Amino acid sequence: MSGLLTEAFLSSLLTGAIIAAIPMLLAGLGEQMSEKAGVLNIGIEGMMLMGAYMGFLVAFKTESLWLGFLGGMLGGVLVAIVMAVLCVRLGLNQIVIGIGLTLGVEGLTALLHHFQFSRTYPRLPAPERLNIPGLTDLPVIGPSLFGRHLIVYLALLAVAVLAFLYRRTNLGMTLSAAGESPAALDVAGGNVLGIRVFAVLFTGAMAGLGGAYLANIGAGLFLPFMTGGAGFIGIVLAMLARGRPLWVLIGSLIFGAALSLTTALQVAGSNIPTDVIQMLPFAAVMLVLVLFGRRAKLPAALGAAYERGAR
Amino acid sequence: MTMQDEINAVSADTQTDAAASARPVNERSAFQRILTLTVGPIIAAFLLSAIILMLVGVNPLTYYGYILERSLLSGLGLQQTATRMAPLLFLCAGLIVAFRAGIWNLGTDGQFLLGAVAAAATAPLLVGILPGWAVLLAGFLLAAIVGALWSVIPALLKAYQGVNEIITTLMMSFLGVLLASTLVKLIFRDPATTVPQTRTLPVDDRLPRLFDTSISSGLIWGLIAVLAVHLMMTRTSFGLRLRMVGANPVAATHAGLSVPLLTMATFALSAGLAGLAGASEILGVTGNVPANWNPAYGLMVIPLVFLARFNGIGAIVLVFFYSALMIGSESAARRLGVPQNFTLVLVASLLICLGLGEYIDQHKRKKER
């Protein structure tokens, strides 16, 4: 193990942590808005996967990563529209529809991918990187912190923007009201269903972007079922963050580091089966839930459809 | 109010709605209601899926015709369909207990696989030591215990800490699937084979087949499980207590029920039945667990149980059609080159269309009032 603590190892560990954290960060930020508004968005896994598929497809056809990200957001939003219509407008059960949508997207993307690419898994070229002279040349942290694709910094910016939105703006208050006490918001003249639809669509866009990042930058290709629970981890992050975007960022970095450590160990030649290594992020989530689950704070009206005048 | 209360309040609402809909509706004919509630959505779902098939260049008529012919119109297909029902029925039974008690056990995949591994790890070793029936009994029992044990952490967290079980059971499911695969590769691996898998239970020692067919008698046990659970939840005082906890935990506490204990019992029953589902597949059909085997029946059954409105009889009917769909599409994957994943698309569109149908029905009834 003595050879582990080299500059190259640390650098790749940090890089891996960021690459693994960004999809979870985006999904977690998206889910947070849904939960704030009172919708438990279990369909986020499906939105992410659709984002990964569409994001990859667009990037592959147009050879533009940015259009790929747009395509990914669009993919996530498409799934979110179904979720919003069924669960917010029609008030169907959020958990069952969420699971159903996730399964449906898993099937659909695997099917489409099968007929488009058969068993070839084409790759995208490596992404261009932001190069900040001076900073990028720093040892260890240079290439990993300052040499990433621009989208990483936009994701970090989103944390700050959302924190501001939740704390300082009317929109943030309205969102919380829709989740804590929809009836009160309704009486005050707010549009409960409208704000919830907005929140679900936002979740779709963020999750889709996270999926597109996963496919286009994380992996460089699309694989059926490739999200593998990242969306669900996003739900946990949102639950534990108690409505604060910064905590989603911290949580996703911790999980990203755990993921990247395990990959790094694997590369370093330990002979633990991959199954055990893949268990670690989920085990970490369970550990966190056992230790801090009690402190997770969820909006009062989460999971319940709102219908005016219903008791 | 916690989130769970809210979900329960909603599900209680839908239950009273269901009761209301049982009363005769004079304004519209029963025929119209059946059309909006079942037949219409089913046709719509098949049409929607047909469009997707056409998009990828497959003739939907050929595909649907092939599935029907393969799974229901051929003797062998029908027997395979009946055999496939067994694990799905056990899973339905487990979900009905949980959902009626207001517990969202979404971790049945992990419980199923660990139950399967437990059965596959013990039964082949016991052959020759115990009589045949005792080998099977031991396998089933152990699977139920292991399945139930895998739900202990989510159960404790839910019962005593109020941690949302949706996420904990999902996480434990991911863990369970990976753990099952690890166990097969590292501990229960059959030294006699090159492919990593558990020891195989000889065909003669598996669950007996029904009459002269190839249908596993697991089907009978699965049916019994669903019916027993249905009766327990609707006809016994224990079932009533569980439903009270599901409908309104606060009221149940005030009525003197121990909500945490009943929550623990619900998890144990639900996850134990999921473990039995795994055992029924191993002891009845496959005889062993290959590494990385995960049929992922668990999440798929959730829409079925929901569509059956947590009703055992309805679930049996839906499971029959769903397993026919599975058997047909598995064969179609080989013959027509359409991946089995298409089943997922079909079930999801069915769920969406039936949900829409229900909404239209409710909407019309409200107008009539």
XYZ file of C-alpha atoms in Angstrom:
680
model
C 0.000 0.000 0.000
C 3.015 2.283 0.349
C 2.897 3.169 -3.330
C -0.630 4.471 -2.966
C 0.064 7.915 -1.630
C 1.733 9.207 -4.742
C 0.855 12.456 -6.412
C -0.759 10.666 -9.328
C -2.896 8.544 -7.019
C -4.139 11.491 -4.968
C -4.814 13.496 -8.073
C -6.842 10.715 -9.661
C -8.677 10.153 -6.377
C -9.720 13.800 -6.251
C -10.635 13.803 -9.925
C -12.689 10.645 -9.456
C -14.461 12.111 -6.464
C -15.550 15.155 -8.442
C -16.608 13.146 -11.482
C -18.650 10.800 -9.284
C -20.099 13.609 -7.178
C -21.458 15.880 -9.920
C -24.323 13.613 -11.136
C -25.415 12.999 -7.531
C -25.110 16.705 -6.754
C -27.314 17.668 -9.691
C -29.861 14.945 -8.909
C -29.859 15.852 -5.218
C -30.362 19.566 -5.950
C -33.223 18.728 -8.273
C -34.873 16.349 -5.839
C -34.524 18.941 -3.104
C -36.765 21.338 -4.959
C -39.447 18.673 -5.525
C -39.357 17.673 -1.877
C -39.546 21.288 -0.765
C -42.697 21.663 -2.825
C -44.174 18.462 -1.384
C -43.555 15.931 -4.148
C -41.515 12.836 -3.321
C -39.975 12.299 -6.712
C -39.069 8.594 -6.868
C -39.100 8.863 -10.658
C -35.802 10.760 -10.500
C -33.861 7.601 -11.326
C -35.836 7.351 -14.561
C -35.364 11.057 -15.315
C -31.623 10.657 -14.837
C -31.471 7.625 -17.094
C -33.490 9.352 -19.800
C -31.136 12.320 -19.464
C -28.153 10.020 -19.856
C -29.652 8.422 -22.956
C -30.813 11.606 -24.669
C -27.716 13.481 -23.581
C -25.467 10.850 -25.080
C -27.523 10.532 -28.250
C -27.538 14.261 -28.928
C -23.859 14.658 -28.100
C -23.010 11.682 -30.302
C -25.036 12.899 -33.296
C -24.154 16.604 -33.097
C -20.644 16.147 -31.701
C -21.360 18.959 -29.276
C -21.253 18.337 -25.551
C -23.280 21.435 -24.822
C -26.104 20.346 -27.074
C -25.771 16.978 -25.357
C -26.340 18.574 -21.966
C -29.361 20.390 -23.372
C -30.662 17.121 -24.770
C -30.162 15.464 -21.392
C -32.133 18.187 -19.649
C -34.873 17.826 -22.236
C -34.950 14.052 -21.669
C -35.312 14.520 -17.928
C -38.032 17.118 -18.430
C -39.985 14.791 -20.738
C -40.196 12.151 -18.000
C -40.947 14.867 -15.458
C -43.899 16.078 -17.526
C -45.512 12.637 -17.225
C -44.809 12.644 -13.501
C -46.218 16.158 -13.095
C -49.394 15.365 -15.010
C -50.061 12.089 -13.209
C -48.986 12.935 -9.664
C -49.531 16.678 -9.348
C -52.418 17.449 -11.682
C -54.226 14.117 -11.291
C -53.067 13.308 -7.748
C -52.066 9.676 -8.382
C -49.783 7.901 -5.930
C -46.305 9.435 -6.178
C -44.403 6.344 -5.106
C -46.057 3.892 -7.476
C -45.946 6.259 -10.450
C -42.315 7.058 -9.659
C -41.348 3.379 -9.625
C -43.426 2.776 -12.747
C -41.752 5.617 -14.623
C -38.297 4.463 -13.595
C -39.013 0.937 -14.828
C -40.546 2.249 -18.021
C -37.550 4.447 -18.816
C -35.163 1.587 -18.042
C -37.010 -0.549 -20.551
C -37.395 2.184 -23.141
C -33.793 3.370 -23.151
C -32.449 -0.191 -23.214
C -34.782 -0.990 -26.115
C -33.926 2.118 -28.140
C -30.221 1.711 -27.475
C -30.425 -1.919 -28.590
C -31.988 -1.018 -31.915
C -29.762 1.999 -32.553
C -26.384 0.661 -31.627
C -27.034 -3.072 -31.325
C -24.165 -4.348 -29.233
C -21.653 -1.699 -30.166
C -21.126 0.887 -27.499
C -19.733 3.932 -29.327
C -17.702 6.359 -27.275
C -17.551 10.115 -27.237
C -14.206 11.867 -27.572
C -12.697 13.102 -24.305
C -14.289 16.411 -23.254
C -12.470 19.681 -23.646
C -11.446 21.164 -20.323
C -11.372 24.550 -18.813
C -7.777 25.599 -18.460
C -7.069 28.307 -15.928
C -3.415 29.310 -16.361
C -1.532 29.105 -13.096
C -4.170 27.283 -11.088
C -4.377 24.255 -13.361
C -0.634 23.790 -13.101
C -0.663 23.364 -9.309
C 0.470 19.924 -8.176
C -2.213 17.374 -7.134
C -5.175 19.743 -6.828
C -4.428 21.656 -10.018
C -5.692 19.340 -12.720
C -8.459 17.863 -10.557
C -9.955 21.063 -9.152
C -9.251 23.581 -11.863
C -9.064 21.515 -14.995
C -12.630 20.262 -15.201
C -15.306 20.832 -17.771
C -17.141 24.133 -17.401
C -20.366 22.332 -16.435
C -18.799 21.377 -13.091
C -18.447 25.022 -12.141
C -21.972 25.740 -13.320
C -23.208 22.973 -10.998
C -21.370 24.617 -8.106
C -22.873 27.945 -9.081
C -26.316 26.314 -8.986
C -25.751 25.491 -5.299
C -25.282 29.169 -4.489
C -28.157 30.305 -6.714
C -30.557 27.789 -5.171
C -29.504 28.679 -1.631
C -30.249 32.309 -2.416
C -33.533 31.377 -4.053
C -34.756 29.357 -1.088
C -33.785 31.923 1.541
C -34.261 35.297 -0.027
C -36.947 35.155 -2.657
C -40.702 34.902 -2.828
C -40.393 31.878 -5.050
C -38.436 30.085 -2.316
C -41.107 30.880 0.253
C -43.851 29.730 -2.094
C -42.028 26.458 -2.649
C -41.750 25.796 1.082
C -45.390 26.723 1.591
C -46.463 24.250 -1.089
C -44.625 21.521 0.812
C -45.401 22.485 4.390
C -48.941 23.708 4.173
C -50.451 23.635 0.699
C -53.901 24.579 1.983
C -52.541 27.771 3.528
C -50.763 28.664 0.317
C -53.960 28.060 -1.610
C -55.947 30.311 0.704
C -53.296 32.998 0.418
C -53.831 33.019 -3.309
C -50.801 30.969 -4.289
C -50.959 28.386 -7.022
C -50.107 25.072 -5.299
C -50.345 22.833 -8.330
C -48.499 25.331 -10.510
C -45.538 25.635 -8.163
C -45.394 21.867 -7.732
C -45.417 21.308 -11.481
C -42.588 23.825 -11.779
C -40.624 22.004 -9.057
C -41.076 18.599 -10.698
C -40.000 19.934 -14.100
C -36.953 21.569 -12.509
C -36.100 18.215 -10.920
C -36.390 16.599 -14.325
C -34.035 19.138 -15.894
C -31.438 18.799 -13.122
C -31.635 15.005 -13.022
C -31.447 14.874 -16.812
C -28.357 17.097 -16.750
C -26.849 14.839 -14.082
C -27.539 11.826 -16.257
C -26.020 13.513 -19.294
C -22.905 14.314 -17.257
C -22.726 10.699 -16.124
C -22.898 9.428 -19.688
C -20.976 12.100 -21.605
C -18.211 13.056 -19.193
C -18.176 10.386 -16.505
C -18.284 7.380 -18.812
C -18.065 8.766 -22.348
C -20.733 6.314 -23.481
C -24.271 5.179 -22.728
C -25.019 1.812 -21.156
C -28.524 0.527 -20.416
C -29.354 0.807 -16.682
C -26.184 2.877 -16.232
C -27.498 5.160 -13.465
C -27.622 2.145 -11.108
C -29.228 3.899 -8.153
C -27.469 7.291 -8.432
C -30.886 8.968 -8.566
C -31.996 7.171 -5.423
C -28.816 8.341 -3.687
C -29.822 11.823 -4.818
C -33.083 11.364 -2.899
C -31.137 10.430 0.245
C -28.901 13.474 -0.145
C -31.940 15.720 -0.450
C -33.582 14.101 2.584
C -30.530 14.533 4.777
C -29.765 18.058 3.597
C -32.859 19.427 5.331
C -33.608 21.808 2.534
C -30.123 23.311 2.297
C -28.325 23.114 -1.073
C -24.870 23.430 0.522
C -25.450 20.197 2.444
C -26.330 18.430 -0.778
C -22.952 19.542 -2.127
C -21.103 18.324 0.978
C -22.968 15.026 0.946
C -22.367 14.393 -2.728
C -18.653 15.111 -2.341
C -18.409 12.616 0.532
C -20.194 9.939 -1.469
C -18.180 10.828 -4.535
C -14.978 10.398 -2.534
C -16.166 7.010 -1.226
C -16.965 5.894 -4.762
C -13.707 7.099 -6.169
C -11.713 5.552 -3.323
C -13.195 2.176 -4.092
C -12.455 2.505 -7.803
C -8.938 3.618 -6.977
C -8.421 0.624 -4.682
C -9.603 -1.617 -7.455
C -7.172 -0.067 -9.898
C -4.415 -0.313 -7.300
C -4.804 -4.079 -7.540
C -6.636 -5.239 -4.459
C -8.439 -8.499 -5.157
C -11.754 -7.746 -3.488
C -14.627 -8.754 -5.787
C -16.256 -5.837 -7.595
C -19.593 -6.665 -5.962
C -18.180 -5.805 -2.549
C -16.727 -2.560 -3.852
C -20.026 -1.613 -5.464
C -21.746 -2.184 -2.120
C -19.767 0.574 -0.431
C -21.761 3.639 -1.544
C -25.042 2.012 -0.536
C -23.541 0.814 2.733
C -22.349 4.376 3.340
C -25.872 5.676 2.727
C -27.297 3.154 5.196
C -24.677 4.045 7.777
C -25.510 7.720 7.441
C -29.228 6.950 7.712
C -28.680 4.825 10.830
C -26.608 7.567 12.432
C -28.449 10.678 11.284
C -31.709 9.405 9.806
C -33.651 10.700 12.753
C -32.548 14.202 11.972
C -33.730 14.082 8.373
C -36.392 16.706 8.045
C -39.066 16.401 5.429
C -41.851 18.835 4.564
C -45.150 18.113 6.285
C -47.188 17.553 3.144
C -44.552 15.473 1.318
C -46.003 12.615 -0.708
C -49.600 13.813 -0.517
C -51.392 15.086 -3.572
C -53.124 18.390 -3.051
C -56.768 18.731 -3.912
C -58.592 21.896 -3.075
C -61.268 21.431 -0.426
C -60.324 17.820 0.294
C -59.823 16.809 3.917
C -47.997 15.144 10.640
C -45.245 13.025 9.191
C -45.022 12.133 5.581
C -46.180 8.603 6.236
C -49.377 9.849 7.836
C -50.047 11.835 4.752
C -49.506 8.892 2.447
C -51.752 6.814 4.646
C -54.392 9.469 4.724
C -54.318 9.450 0.956
C -54.505 5.686 0.730
C -57.349 5.703 3.236
C -59.124 8.160 0.995
C -58.710 5.960 -2.026
C -60.043 3.046 -0.011
C -63.232 4.874 0.877
C -63.475 5.843 -2.763
C -63.214 2.202 -3.662
C -65.979 1.416 -1.204
C -68.087 4.164 -2.679
C -67.565 2.856 -6.168
C -68.909 -0.529 -5.083
C -72.332 1.059 -4.725
C -74.406 0.969 -7.879
C -73.936 4.004 -10.041
C -77.188 4.809 -11.699
C -76.149 7.684 -13.849
C -73.771 5.776 -16.001
C -73.978 2.192 -17.080
C -71.607 -0.350 -15.588
C -70.408 -1.030 -19.107
C -69.122 2.512 -19.472
C -67.281 2.286 -16.184
C -65.584 -0.957 -17.139
C -64.627 0.694 -20.394
C -62.969 3.678 -18.717
C -61.484 1.699 -15.829
C -60.048 -1.433 -17.446
C -60.669 -2.259 -21.090
C -59.997 1.192 -22.463
C -56.703 1.770 -20.623
C -55.464 -1.722 -21.476
C -56.128 -1.156 -25.176
C -54.542 2.292 -24.930
C -51.436 0.829 -23.271
C -51.037 -1.804 -25.973
C -51.474 0.865 -28.664
C -48.936 3.136 -26.977
C -46.435 0.301 -26.773
C -47.234 -0.637 -30.370
C -46.131 2.840 -31.436
C -42.815 2.284 -29.686
C -42.422 -1.077 -31.390
C -43.085 0.548 -34.749
C -40.495 3.230 -33.948
C -37.805 0.576 -33.593
C -39.013 -1.183 -36.723
C -40.901 -4.160 -35.310
C -44.378 -5.067 -36.513
C -46.526 -4.844 -33.353
C -49.097 -7.339 -34.629
C -46.414 -9.949 -35.228
C -44.934 -9.282 -31.802
C -48.165 -9.351 -29.809
C -49.379 -12.356 -31.797
C -46.155 -14.193 -31.082
C -46.379 -13.463 -27.338
C -49.971 -14.627 -27.161
C -49.239 -17.779 -29.105
C -46.100 -18.594 -27.184
C -47.337 -17.965 -23.629
C -51.036 -18.812 -23.593
C -51.949 -20.802 -26.701
C -49.200 -23.428 -26.554
C -49.294 -26.167 -23.927
C -45.657 -25.794 -22.951
C -45.928 -22.001 -22.835
C -48.970 -22.139 -20.610
C -47.152 -24.474 -18.225
C -44.161 -22.140 -18.127
C -46.488 -19.228 -17.472
C -48.086 -21.086 -14.551
C -44.673 -21.994 -13.118
C -43.435 -18.409 -13.379
C -46.414 -17.255 -11.325
C -45.118 -18.882 -8.119
C -42.391 -16.396 -7.096
C -44.477 -13.457 -8.295
C -47.404 -14.580 -6.129
C -45.234 -14.826 -3.013
C -43.918 -11.324 -3.753
C -47.478 -10.035 -4.179
C -48.427 -11.552 -0.831
C -45.510 -9.760 0.810
C -46.386 -6.447 -0.790
C -50.075 -6.689 0.076
C -49.225 -7.073 3.780
C -46.865 -4.129 3.673
C -48.904 -1.742 1.537
C -52.107 -2.378 3.471
C -50.222 -1.646 6.679
C -48.926 1.575 5.156
C -45.339 0.365 4.814
C -43.633 0.936 1.474
C -41.347 -2.072 1.297
C -39.470 -1.348 -1.921
C -36.629 -3.711 -1.038
C -38.156 -7.012 -2.090
C -35.474 -7.608 -4.732
C -32.736 -7.889 -2.125
C -34.922 -9.941 0.218
C -35.881 -12.223 -2.673
C -32.292 -12.861 -3.754
C -30.914 -13.425 -0.266
C -33.786 -15.839 0.403
C -32.921 -17.616 -2.826
C -29.245 -17.853 -1.884
C -30.149 -19.121 1.605
C -32.312 -21.867 0.104
C -29.723 -22.754 -2.534
C -26.918 -22.838 0.018
C -28.645 -25.268 2.387
C -31.036 -27.500 0.469
C -28.469 -29.339 -1.704
C -26.340 -30.079 1.381
C -29.292 -31.541 3.285
C -30.275 -33.970 0.531
C -29.681 -37.489 1.849
C -29.487 -36.303 5.465
C -33.119 -35.305 5.797
C -36.166 -36.737 4.046
C -37.207 -34.898 0.878
C -40.039 -32.897 2.381
C -37.861 -31.775 5.283
C -35.149 -30.532 2.897
C -37.689 -28.341 1.124
C -39.219 -27.169 4.382
C -35.799 -26.246 5.752
C -34.998 -24.344 2.562
C -38.243 -22.382 2.674
C -37.949 -21.620 6.402
C -34.390 -20.441 6.153
C -35.222 -18.279 3.143
C -38.073 -16.646 5.042
C -35.830 -15.969 8.041
C -33.009 -14.532 5.931
C -35.444 -12.386 3.961
C -36.980 -11.075 7.167
C -33.559 -10.419 8.712
C -32.614 -8.265 5.733
C -35.482 -5.948 6.613
C -34.555 -5.561 10.282
C -32.564 -2.338 9.865
C -35.240 -0.494 7.844
C -37.858 -1.880 10.251
C -36.047 -0.649 13.364
C -35.331 2.709 11.788
C -38.964 3.090 10.761
C -40.494 1.820 14.003
C -38.330 3.610 16.523
C -36.686 6.501 14.650
C -39.328 7.366 12.095
C -36.864 7.137 9.205
C -38.669 6.928 5.871
C -38.657 3.265 4.810
C -38.861 3.970 1.079
C -35.246 4.960 0.907
C -33.879 2.507 3.494
C -35.515 -0.508 1.861
C -34.296 0.599 -1.572
C -30.731 0.965 -0.297
C -30.890 -2.400 1.486
C -32.158 -3.882 -1.764
C -29.144 -2.673 -3.720
C -26.924 -4.002 -0.934
C -28.775 -7.320 -0.816
C -28.465 -7.930 -4.543
C -24.704 -7.325 -4.414
C -24.307 -9.325 -1.213
C -26.144 -12.287 -2.730
C -23.779 -12.253 -5.677
C -20.750 -11.970 -3.365
C -21.964 -14.880 -1.234
C -22.379 -17.053 -4.319
C -18.882 -16.210 -5.557
C -16.993 -16.406 -2.289
C -18.790 -18.708 0.139
C -21.456 -20.918 -1.378
C -19.735 -21.545 -4.674
C -20.020 -25.061 -6.054
C -16.405 -26.292 -6.325
C -17.443 -28.733 -9.051
C -18.339 -26.110 -11.652
C -16.225 -23.559 -13.478
C -19.007 -20.960 -13.703
C -19.560 -19.402 -10.282
C -22.877 -20.720 -8.956
C -24.215 -22.498 -5.890
C -24.582 -26.254 -5.588
C -27.547 -27.584 -7.534
C -30.544 -29.261 -5.983
C -31.186 -32.457 -8.024
C -34.384 -32.330 -10.067
C -35.921 -35.227 -8.110
C -35.530 -33.348 -4.834
C -37.192 -30.148 -6.016
C -40.808 -29.233 -5.402
C -43.005 -31.912 -7.023
C -44.628 -31.103 -10.335
C -48.362 -30.957 -10.734
C -49.879 -34.094 -12.284
C -48.329 -34.860 -15.652
C -47.332 -31.299 -16.452
C -44.114 -29.392 -15.954
C -45.880 -26.895 -13.668
C -44.089 -26.569 -10.336
C -46.287 -27.047 -7.277
C -44.799 -23.786 -6.048
C -47.765 -22.295 -7.899
C -50.146 -23.844 -5.362
C -48.120 -22.531 -2.423
C -47.967 -19.111 -4.005
C -51.738 -19.055 -4.466
C -52.194 -20.185 -0.865
C -49.860 -17.441 0.327
C -51.759 -14.698 -1.499
C -55.160 -15.975 -0.376
C -53.977 -16.435 3.217
C -52.582 -12.916 3.301
C -55.749 -11.552 1.739
C -57.914 -13.270 4.366
C -55.580 -12.255 7.168
C -55.703 -8.604 6.195
C -59.460 -8.500 5.581
C -60.912 -11.027 8.041
C -58.733 -11.244 11.163
C -58.235 -8.878 14.079
C -54.491 -8.933 13.509
C -55.081 -7.785 9.948
C -57.402 -5.075 11.184
C -54.711 -3.846 13.562
C -52.185 -3.693 10.750
C -54.639 -1.794 8.579
C -55.329 0.621 11.427
C -51.619 1.335 11.688
C -51.584 1.857 7.952
C -54.617 4.117 7.886
C -53.695 6.335 10.814
C -50.766 5.544 13.126
C -51.706 8.277 15.591
C -55.232 6.945 15.979
C -53.830 3.430 16.292
C -51.560 4.565 19.131
C -54.516 6.167 20.894
C -56.481 2.958 20.449
C -53.781 1.252 22.514
C -51.953 -0.538 19.717
C -48.186 -0.858 19.838
C -47.419 0.797 16.518
C -43.660 0.069 16.596
C -44.210 -3.640 17.260
C -46.853 -3.913 14.554
C -44.519 -2.086 12.173
C -41.773 -4.608 12.943
C -44.237 -7.468 12.389
C -45.290 -6.010 9.031
C -41.696 -5.785 7.852
C -40.959 -9.332 9.022
C -44.010 -10.775 7.264
C -43.473 -8.802 4.079
C -39.756 -9.509 3.783
C -40.222 -13.116 4.897
C -42.693 -13.662 2.060
C -40.206 -12.074 -0.359
C -37.631 -14.585 0.907
C -40.115 -17.406 0.286
C -40.511 -16.106 -3.260
C -36.785 -16.571 -3.788
C -36.901 -20.062 -2.320
C -39.849 -21.039 -4.504
C -37.893 -20.157 -7.624
C -34.816 -22.109 -6.473
C -36.472 -25.147 -4.892
C -39.117 -25.338 -7.593
C -37.496 -24.328 -10.859
C -33.812 -23.521 -11.196
C -32.228 -25.576 -8.382
C -29.293 -23.191 -7.970
C -28.320 -19.516 -7.943
C -25.764 -18.435 -10.561
C -23.528 -15.480 -9.637
C -24.976 -12.097 -10.694
C -28.431 -13.651 -11.097
C -31.112 -11.056 -10.519
C -34.471 -11.465 -12.225
C -35.605 -8.186 -10.576
C -39.179 -9.349 -10.071
C -39.587 -7.273 -6.926
C -40.021 -3.763 -8.285
C -42.066 -5.046 -11.228
C -44.670 -6.535 -8.940
C -45.326 -3.190 -7.219
C -47.373 -1.720 -10.099
C -49.345 -4.980 -10.294
C -50.252 -4.949 -6.601
C -51.178 -1.303 -6.857
C -53.327 -1.860 -9.941
C -55.078 -4.688 -8.062
C -55.848 -2.127 -5.329
C -54.013 -4.322 -2.774
C -56.621 -7.018 -3.386
C -55.339 -10.617 -3.375
C -57.730 -11.960 -6.006
C -57.054 -9.076 -8.357
C -53.326 -9.570 -7.850
C -53.586 -13.243 -8.840
C -55.310 -12.335 -12.112
C -52.746 -9.648 -12.919
C -49.841 -11.938 -12.033
C -51.205 -14.525 -14.452
C -51.215 -12.044 -17.345
C -47.887 -10.584 -16.338
C -46.137 -13.946 -16.234
C -47.657 -14.790 -19.617
C -46.167 -11.534 -20.873
C -42.783 -12.404 -19.380
C -42.666 -15.913 -20.826
C -43.790 -14.646 -24.219
C -41.327 -11.790 -24.329
C -38.411 -13.954 -23.197
C -39.086 -16.166 -26.167
C -39.624 -13.187 -28.430
C -36.225 -11.839 -27.394
C -34.632 -14.947 -28.871
C -36.853 -15.339 -31.923
C -37.769 -11.784 -32.930
C -34.761 -9.977 -31.510
C -36.812 -7.609 -29.346
C -35.121 -7.342 -25.921
C -37.195 -8.434 -22.925
C -36.889 -4.891 -21.605
C -39.898 -4.155 -23.757
C -42.033 -5.744 -21.017
C -41.001 -2.869 -18.752
C -42.274 -0.380 -21.303
C -45.564 -2.228 -21.633
C -46.146 -2.423 -17.881
C -45.244 1.241 -17.383
C -47.658 2.342 -20.101
C -50.318 0.086 -18.587
C -49.788 1.751 -15.224
C -50.027 5.212 -16.737
C -53.118 4.414 -18.805
C -54.943 2.677 -15.954
C -54.116 5.622 -13.700
C -55.535 8.011 -16.269
C -58.635 5.822 -16.621
C -59.206 5.919 -12.887
C -58.869 9.670 -12.897
C -61.381 10.067 -15.716
C -63.786 7.808 -13.826
C -63.479 9.801 -10.594
C -63.849 13.027 -12.475
C -67.075 11.869 -14.104
C -68.483 10.627 -10.816
C -67.802 13.981 -9.203
C -69.642 15.746 -11.966
C -72.623 13.476 -11.450
C -72.888 14.246 -7.767
